[in-house]
Amino acid sequence: MVQNDDILFEPFLLGDLTLRNRILMAPLTRSRSQQPGDVPTEMNAEYYRQRAGAGLIIAEATQVSPQGKGYAFTPGIHSEEQVAGWRRVTDAVHEEGGSIFLQLWHVGRISHPELQPNGNKPVAPSAIKPEGAKTYISADSGMVEIQTPRALELKEMPGIVEQFHQGAENAKRAGFDGVEIHAANGYLLDQFIKSGSNHREDEYGGSLENRLRLPLEVVAAVIDVWGAQRVGVRVSPTGSFNAMEDADPTTTFGTFAKNLDALKIAFIEVVEDSFQGNHFSGRPEAVIEAIQESFTRTYIANGGYTFNEARQRIAEGKTDLVSFGRLFISNPDLPERFRLRAPLNEWDDSTFYGGDEHGYIDYPNLSEQST
Ligand code: PHB
């Protein structure tokens, strides 16, 4: 690839969708949906509208079912009200000429009976407690430790696949351009993939082939709704957030990537580094190479990227696109600031999760700062 200062600003064909640039907005949990009901609001629409200059917005993790919820205030995509709320968001982004995918989410064990239908125990591949992991359940109770989950029964697997299938259909009705399946960061599908959290002895656990079975069934069900060109998957091979561990991430995720390639999905987004915890210091090059060798379509890199590192790694062929998280929180016009080499606003991590407009839709863009 030719070294080109402006490579980040060149259009890119992702599946059958032309992106205006290569600067993507990563999925970011902001915990500001309307309660009760987990419904996206006008304020959420304004937040995404402000960031529509991204090549693609991957909207925040969104539970596909009541069982898939793990934190207070996160949005869902399983009720008509939620579909209508998301429609406001997608309309706002499209009015600005942007593109937006929804991230489909089931938290698995990272939840609490208070957040679950009928006060049920959260579900997981195996009844293994994620040591030290916490979730936020309400303003009164705050952060609480995650307890030992209930192992899903074999007969429940089709129901999990159906939850994602329904979420995919609802996302389509809400006007999204596509969907990303959340298989990262210690949530349900990652719990199935990684050896530390999946000790099942049936066809959904044990061997690598078995651990990949449920995620691949989910991907196939979502492709049925969207077509492979509008589907991506997010993984975090070396992430330790939510007490995750895999004995051999290079083989595990290289094999997953090979299977995803056979299904012809548009992209894999890889959390190469996470501020929430990583077993690897620096980018895990062997895992990245294994994924890229097995997956022939688009690779999206994520995790602590700066403008310069993004340009450099695209130029070196180490990634096709880069998604930015925290920088997009504090810089709604991030692509424009990169283009002009303008200074960046700093983020305030005390307003990442929950709250109101402050730290959400009040970060200034450049024109507001210079007038
Ligand atoms: C979080 O709420 O902390 C969170 C949610 C989804 C992620 C990662 C972190 O993928």
Coordinates of C-alpha atoms and ligand atoms in Angstrom, one line a residue:
M1 CA 0.0 0.0 0.0
V2 CA 1.2 3.5 -0.8
Q3 CA 2.0 5.8 2.1
N4 CA -0.6 8.5 1.7
D5 CA -1.3 11.2 4.3
D6 CA -4.9 11.4 3.3
I7 CA -5.7 7.7 3.2
L8 CA -8.1 8.1 6.2
F9 CA -10.2 10.4 4.1
E10 CA -10.6 8.2 1.1
P11 CA -13.9 6.5 0.6
F12 CA -14.0 2.7 1.3
L13 CA -16.3 0.0 0.0
L14 CA -17.5 -2.0 3.1
G15 CA -19.6 -4.9 1.8
D16 CA -21.8 -3.1 -0.7
L17 CA -21.9 0.2 1.3
T18 CA -19.6 3.1 0.3
L19 CA -18.2 4.8 3.4
R20 CA -17.2 8.5 3.1
N21 CA -14.0 8.0 5.0
R22 CA -12.1 5.4 7.1
I23 CA -12.6 7.0 10.5
L24 CA -15.3 4.9 12.2
M25 CA -17.1 5.6 15.4
A26 CA -16.8 2.5 17.7
P27 CA -19.7 1.2 19.7
L28 CA -19.8 3.0 23.0
T29 CA -22.1 2.2 26.0
R30 CA -23.3 5.6 27.3
S31 CA -26.3 4.4 29.4
R32 CA -28.7 7.2 28.6
S33 CA -31.9 5.6 27.3
Q34 CA -35.3 6.4 28.6
Q35 CA -36.6 4.5 31.6
P36 CA -38.6 2.4 31.9
G37 CA -38.4 0.7 28.6
D38 CA -34.7 1.2 27.6
V39 CA -35.9 3.4 24.7
P40 CA -33.6 5.7 22.6
T41 CA -34.5 9.4 23.0
E42 CA -34.2 12.7 21.1
M43 CA -31.1 13.4 23.1
N44 CA -29.6 10.1 21.8
A45 CA -30.6 11.1 18.2
E46 CA -28.8 14.4 18.7
Y47 CA -25.6 12.7 20.0
Y48 CA -25.5 10.4 16.9
R49 CA -26.4 13.3 14.5
Q50 CA -23.4 15.3 15.8
R51 CA -21.1 12.3 15.0
A52 CA -22.6 11.5 11.5
G53 CA -19.3 12.6 9.8
A54 CA -17.8 9.2 10.7
G55 CA -17.3 6.9 7.8
L56 CA -19.6 4.6 9.7
I57 CA -21.2 4.8 13.2
I58 CA -21.4 1.5 15.0
A59 CA -24.1 2.4 17.5
E60 CA -23.8 1.3 21.1
A61 CA -24.3 -2.2 22.4
T62 CA -28.1 -2.8 22.4
Q63 CA -29.8 -5.8 24.1
V64 CA -31.7 -8.1 21.8
S65 CA -34.0 -9.3 24.6
P66 CA -34.8 -8.5 28.3
Q67 CA -32.6 -11.5 29.2
G68 CA -29.7 -9.8 27.2
K69 CA -29.7 -6.8 29.5
G70 CA -26.8 -6.3 31.9
Y71 CA -26.7 -2.7 33.0
A72 CA -29.1 0.0 34.0
F73 CA -30.1 2.5 31.2
T74 CA -28.7 0.6 28.2
P75 CA -31.0 0.6 25.1
G76 CA -32.9 -2.4 23.7
I77 CA -34.1 -3.5 20.3
H78 CA -36.9 -5.9 21.3
S79 CA -39.9 -3.7 21.7
E80 CA -41.9 -1.5 19.3
E81 CA -41.1 1.6 21.4
Q82 CA -37.4 0.9 21.0
V83 CA -37.7 0.4 17.3
A84 CA -39.4 3.8 17.0
G85 CA -36.8 5.4 19.3
W86 CA -34.0 4.0 17.1
R87 CA -35.8 5.2 14.0
R88 CA -35.3 8.8 15.3
V89 CA -31.6 8.0 15.6
T90 CA -31.2 6.5 12.1
D91 CA -33.2 9.3 10.5
A92 CA -31.0 11.9 12.2
V93 CA -27.7 10.2 10.9
H94 CA -29.1 9.7 7.4
E95 CA -30.2 13.4 7.2
E96 CA -26.5 14.3 7.7
G97 CA -25.4 11.8 5.0
G98 CA -24.0 9.3 7.5
S99 CA -24.2 5.6 7.8
I100 CA -25.1 3.7 11.0
F101 CA -25.0 0.0 12.1
L102 CA -26.5 -1.3 15.3
Q103 CA -24.5 -3.5 17.7
L104 CA -26.6 -6.6 18.7
W105 CA -25.9 -7.6 22.3
H106 CA -26.6 -10.3 24.8
V107 CA -24.7 -9.9 28.1
G108 CA -24.9 -13.5 29.3
R109 CA -23.5 -13.7 32.8
I110 CA -22.7 -10.0 33.1
S111 CA -26.0 -9.1 34.6
H112 CA -28.0 -9.2 37.9
P113 CA -31.3 -10.7 38.9
E114 CA -32.6 -7.1 39.5
L115 CA -32.1 -6.5 35.7
Q116 CA -33.5 -9.8 34.6
P117 CA -37.1 -10.8 33.8
N118 CA -38.8 -12.2 36.9
G119 CA -35.6 -11.7 38.9
N120 CA -34.0 -14.7 37.2
K121 CA -30.4 -15.6 37.4
P122 CA -28.4 -14.4 34.4
V123 CA -27.4 -17.1 32.0
A124 CA -24.1 -18.3 30.6
P125 CA -22.4 -21.3 28.9
S126 CA -21.3 -22.6 32.3
A127 CA -22.0 -21.8 35.9
I128 CA -18.7 -19.9 36.4
K129 CA -18.6 -16.7 38.3
P130 CA -16.5 -14.0 36.6
E131 CA -14.2 -13.1 39.5
G132 CA -14.1 -9.4 40.3
A133 CA -16.5 -8.4 37.5
K134 CA -19.2 -5.8 38.3
T135 CA -22.2 -4.2 36.8
Y136 CA -24.2 -1.1 37.5
I137 CA -27.8 -1.9 38.4
S138 CA -29.5 1.2 39.6
A139 CA -28.8 4.6 41.1
D140 CA -29.6 3.2 44.6
S141 CA -27.5 0.0 44.4
G142 CA -24.7 1.4 42.2
M143 CA -22.0 -1.1 41.2
V144 CA -22.5 -4.7 42.3
E145 CA -20.4 -7.8 42.0
I146 CA -21.6 -10.4 39.4
Q147 CA -22.8 -13.7 40.9
T148 CA -22.5 -17.2 39.6
P149 CA -24.8 -17.5 36.6
R150 CA -27.0 -20.4 35.5
A151 CA -25.7 -22.6 32.7
L152 CA -28.0 -22.6 29.7
E153 CA -29.7 -25.9 28.9
L154 CA -29.1 -27.4 25.5
K155 CA -32.8 -26.9 24.6
E156 CA -32.4 -23.1 25.2
M157 CA -29.9 -22.6 22.4
P158 CA -32.4 -22.1 19.6
G159 CA -34.0 -19.4 21.7
I160 CA -30.8 -17.5 22.0
V161 CA -30.3 -17.6 18.2
E162 CA -33.9 -16.4 17.8
Q163 CA -33.3 -13.4 20.1
F164 CA -30.5 -12.3 17.8
H165 CA -32.6 -13.0 14.7
Q166 CA -35.4 -10.9 16.1
G167 CA -33.0 -8.1 17.0
A168 CA -31.7 -8.1 13.5
E169 CA -35.2 -7.8 12.0
N170 CA -36.0 -5.0 14.4
A171 CA -32.8 -3.2 13.5
K172 CA -33.8 -3.4 9.9
R173 CA -37.3 -1.9 10.7
A174 CA -35.6 0.8 12.7
G175 CA -33.7 2.0 9.5
F176 CA -30.1 0.9 10.3
D177 CA -27.7 0.3 7.4
G178 CA -26.5 -3.0 8.9
V179 CA -25.6 -4.7 12.2
E180 CA -22.6 -5.7 14.1
I181 CA -22.8 -8.8 16.3
H182 CA -21.2 -8.3 19.7
A183 CA -18.9 -11.3 20.3
A184 CA -16.4 -9.3 22.5
N185 CA -15.7 -8.0 25.9
G186 CA -16.9 -10.9 28.0
Y187 CA -20.5 -10.9 27.0
L188 CA -22.5 -14.0 26.0
L189 CA -21.0 -15.0 22.7
D190 CA -17.4 -14.2 23.9
Q191 CA -18.3 -16.4 27.0
F192 CA -19.0 -19.3 24.6
I193 CA -15.9 -18.7 22.5
K194 CA -13.3 -18.5 25.2
S195 CA -12.0 -21.6 27.0
G196 CA -12.0 -19.9 30.5
S197 CA -15.8 -19.4 30.5
N198 CA -17.1 -22.3 28.5
H199 CA -16.7 -25.7 30.2
R200 CA -19.7 -27.3 28.6
E201 CA -19.7 -31.0 27.8
D202 CA -22.3 -30.9 25.0
E203 CA -22.0 -29.8 21.4
Y204 CA -21.7 -26.1 22.5
G205 CA -18.5 -26.5 24.5
G206 CA -15.3 -28.4 25.0
S207 CA -13.6 -28.5 21.6
L208 CA -13.0 -25.2 19.7
E209 CA -15.4 -26.3 17.1
N210 CA -18.1 -26.7 19.7
R211 CA -17.3 -23.4 21.4
L212 CA -17.7 -21.6 18.1
R213 CA -21.0 -23.2 17.4
L214 CA -23.4 -20.8 19.0
P215 CA -21.7 -17.6 17.7
L216 CA -21.7 -19.1 14.2
E217 CA -25.3 -20.0 14.4
V218 CA -26.1 -16.5 15.5
V219 CA -24.1 -15.0 12.6
A220 CA -26.0 -17.3 10.2
A221 CA -29.4 -16.2 11.6
V222 CA -28.5 -12.6 11.3
I223 CA -27.2 -13.0 7.7
D224 CA -30.7 -14.5 6.9
V225 CA -32.1 -11.1 7.8
W226 CA -29.5 -8.7 6.4
G227 CA -27.4 -10.6 3.8
A228 CA -23.8 -11.1 4.6
Q229 CA -22.7 -7.8 3.1
R230 CA -24.4 -5.9 5.9
V231 CA -23.2 -8.0 8.8
G232 CA -20.0 -7.6 10.9
V233 CA -18.7 -9.2 14.1
R234 CA -16.7 -7.6 17.0
V235 CA -14.2 -9.7 18.9
S236 CA -11.7 -9.0 21.7
P237 CA -9.2 -11.9 21.5
T238 CA -6.9 -10.8 24.3
G239 CA -9.3 -8.7 26.4
S240 CA -9.4 -9.5 30.1
F241 CA -12.4 -7.2 30.9
N242 CA -15.2 -9.2 32.7
A243 CA -12.7 -11.8 33.8
M244 CA -12.1 -13.3 30.4
E245 CA -9.3 -15.7 29.4
D246 CA -8.7 -18.0 26.5
A247 CA -5.9 -20.6 26.5
D248 CA -4.9 -20.0 22.8
P249 CA -6.3 -16.8 21.4
T250 CA -4.3 -17.1 18.1
T251 CA -5.8 -20.4 17.2
T252 CA -9.3 -19.6 18.7
F253 CA -9.7 -16.3 16.8
G254 CA -7.9 -17.4 13.7
T255 CA -10.3 -20.3 13.4
F256 CA -13.3 -18.1 14.2
A257 CA -12.2 -15.7 11.5
K258 CA -11.9 -18.6 9.0
N259 CA -15.4 -19.7 9.7
L260 CA -16.7 -16.1 9.4
D261 CA -14.9 -15.7 6.1
A262 CA -16.8 -18.8 4.8
L263 CA -20.0 -17.0 5.8
K264 CA -18.9 -14.0 3.7
I265 CA -19.6 -11.3 6.3
A266 CA -18.5 -7.8 5.6
F267 CA -16.1 -7.2 8.4
I268 CA -14.5 -8.2 11.7
E269 CA -13.8 -5.4 14.2
V270 CA -11.0 -6.4 16.5
V271 CA -10.5 -4.8 20.0
E272 CA -6.7 -5.0 19.9
D273 CA -6.3 -3.1 23.1
S274 CA -8.9 -2.1 25.8
F275 CA -8.7 0.5 28.4
Q276 CA -10.9 -1.9 30.5
G277 CA -8.2 -4.6 30.5
N278 CA -6.0 -6.6 28.2
H279 CA -3.8 -9.7 28.7
F280 CA -1.4 -8.3 26.2
S281 CA 0.6 -5.1 26.3
G282 CA 0.8 -3.5 22.9
R283 CA -1.1 -4.8 20.0
P284 CA -1.3 -8.6 19.8
E285 CA 0.4 -9.0 16.4
A286 CA 0.3 -12.8 16.2
V287 CA -3.5 -12.8 16.8
I288 CA -4.0 -9.9 14.4
E289 CA -2.0 -11.8 11.7
A290 CA -3.9 -15.0 12.3
I291 CA -7.3 -13.2 11.8
Q292 CA -6.1 -11.4 8.7
E293 CA -4.7 -14.6 7.2
S294 CA -8.0 -16.3 7.6
F295 CA -10.4 -13.5 6.8
T296 CA -10.3 -12.0 3.3
R297 CA -12.8 -9.1 3.8
T298 CA -12.6 -5.9 5.8
Y299 CA -10.6 -5.7 9.0
I300 CA -11.4 -2.9 11.4
A301 CA -8.9 -2.1 14.1
N302 CA -10.0 -0.7 17.5
G303 CA -8.4 0.2 20.8
G304 CA -6.6 3.4 21.8
Y305 CA -5.7 4.5 18.2
T306 CA -4.4 8.0 17.5
F307 CA -4.6 9.7 14.1
N308 CA -1.0 9.0 13.4
E309 CA -1.1 5.3 14.4
A310 CA -4.3 4.8 12.3
R311 CA -2.6 6.3 9.2
Q312 CA 0.5 4.3 9.8
R313 CA -1.2 0.9 10.3
I314 CA -3.5 1.4 7.3
A315 CA -0.5 2.4 5.1
E316 CA 1.4 -0.7 6.4
G317 CA -1.6 -3.0 5.5
K318 CA -2.2 -3.9 9.1
T319 CA -5.8 -2.8 9.0
D320 CA -8.3 -1.5 6.5
L321 CA -10.3 0.8 8.8
V322 CA -10.0 2.1 12.3
S323 CA -12.8 2.7 14.8
F324 CA -12.3 5.4 17.5
G325 CA -14.2 5.3 20.8
R326 CA -13.2 7.8 23.4
L327 CA -11.9 10.4 20.9
F328 CA -15.4 10.3 19.3
I329 CA -17.0 10.9 22.7
S330 CA -15.2 14.2 23.2
N331 CA -14.9 15.2 19.5
P332 CA -18.2 15.0 17.6
D333 CA -16.4 16.3 14.5
L334 CA -13.4 14.0 14.9
P335 CA -12.8 13.4 11.1
E336 CA -12.8 17.2 10.4
R337 CA -10.3 17.8 13.3
F338 CA -8.1 15.0 11.9
R339 CA -8.3 16.5 8.4
L340 CA -7.3 19.9 9.7
R341 CA -4.8 18.5 12.2
A342 CA -6.7 20.6 14.8
P343 CA -6.4 20.2 18.5
L344 CA -8.7 17.6 20.1
N345 CA -11.0 18.0 23.1
E346 CA -10.2 15.8 26.1
W347 CA -12.7 13.3 27.3
D348 CA -14.2 13.3 30.8
D349 CA -14.5 9.8 32.0
S350 CA -16.9 10.7 34.8
T351 CA -19.6 11.3 32.3
F352 CA -19.1 8.2 30.1
Y353 CA -21.9 6.2 31.7
G354 CA -25.3 7.6 32.6
G355 CA -26.4 11.1 33.3
D356 CA -27.8 13.9 31.0
E357 CA -26.7 16.1 28.2
H358 CA -23.5 17.0 30.0
G359 CA -20.5 15.1 28.7
Y360 CA -22.8 13.7 26.0
I361 CA -24.1 16.3 23.5
D362 CA -22.2 19.4 24.8
Y363 CA -18.7 18.7 23.5
P364 CA -18.0 21.5 21.1
N365 CA -17.1 21.1 17.4
L366 CA -14.4 23.3 15.9
S367 CA -16.7 26.0 14.5
E368 CA -18.3 26.4 17.9
Q369 CA -14.8 26.8 19.5
S370 CA -13.4 29.3 17.0
T371 CA -16.4 31.7 17.0
Ligands
PHB1 C1 -19.7 -1.3 29.7 O1 -20.9 -1.0 29.9 O2 -18.8 -1.1 30.4 C2 -19.4 -2.0 28.4 C3 -20.5 -2.4 27.5 C4 -20.2 -3.0 26.3 C5 -18.8 -3.3 26.0 C6 -17.8 -2.9 26.9 C7 -18.1 -2.3 28.1 O3 -18.6 -3.9 24.9

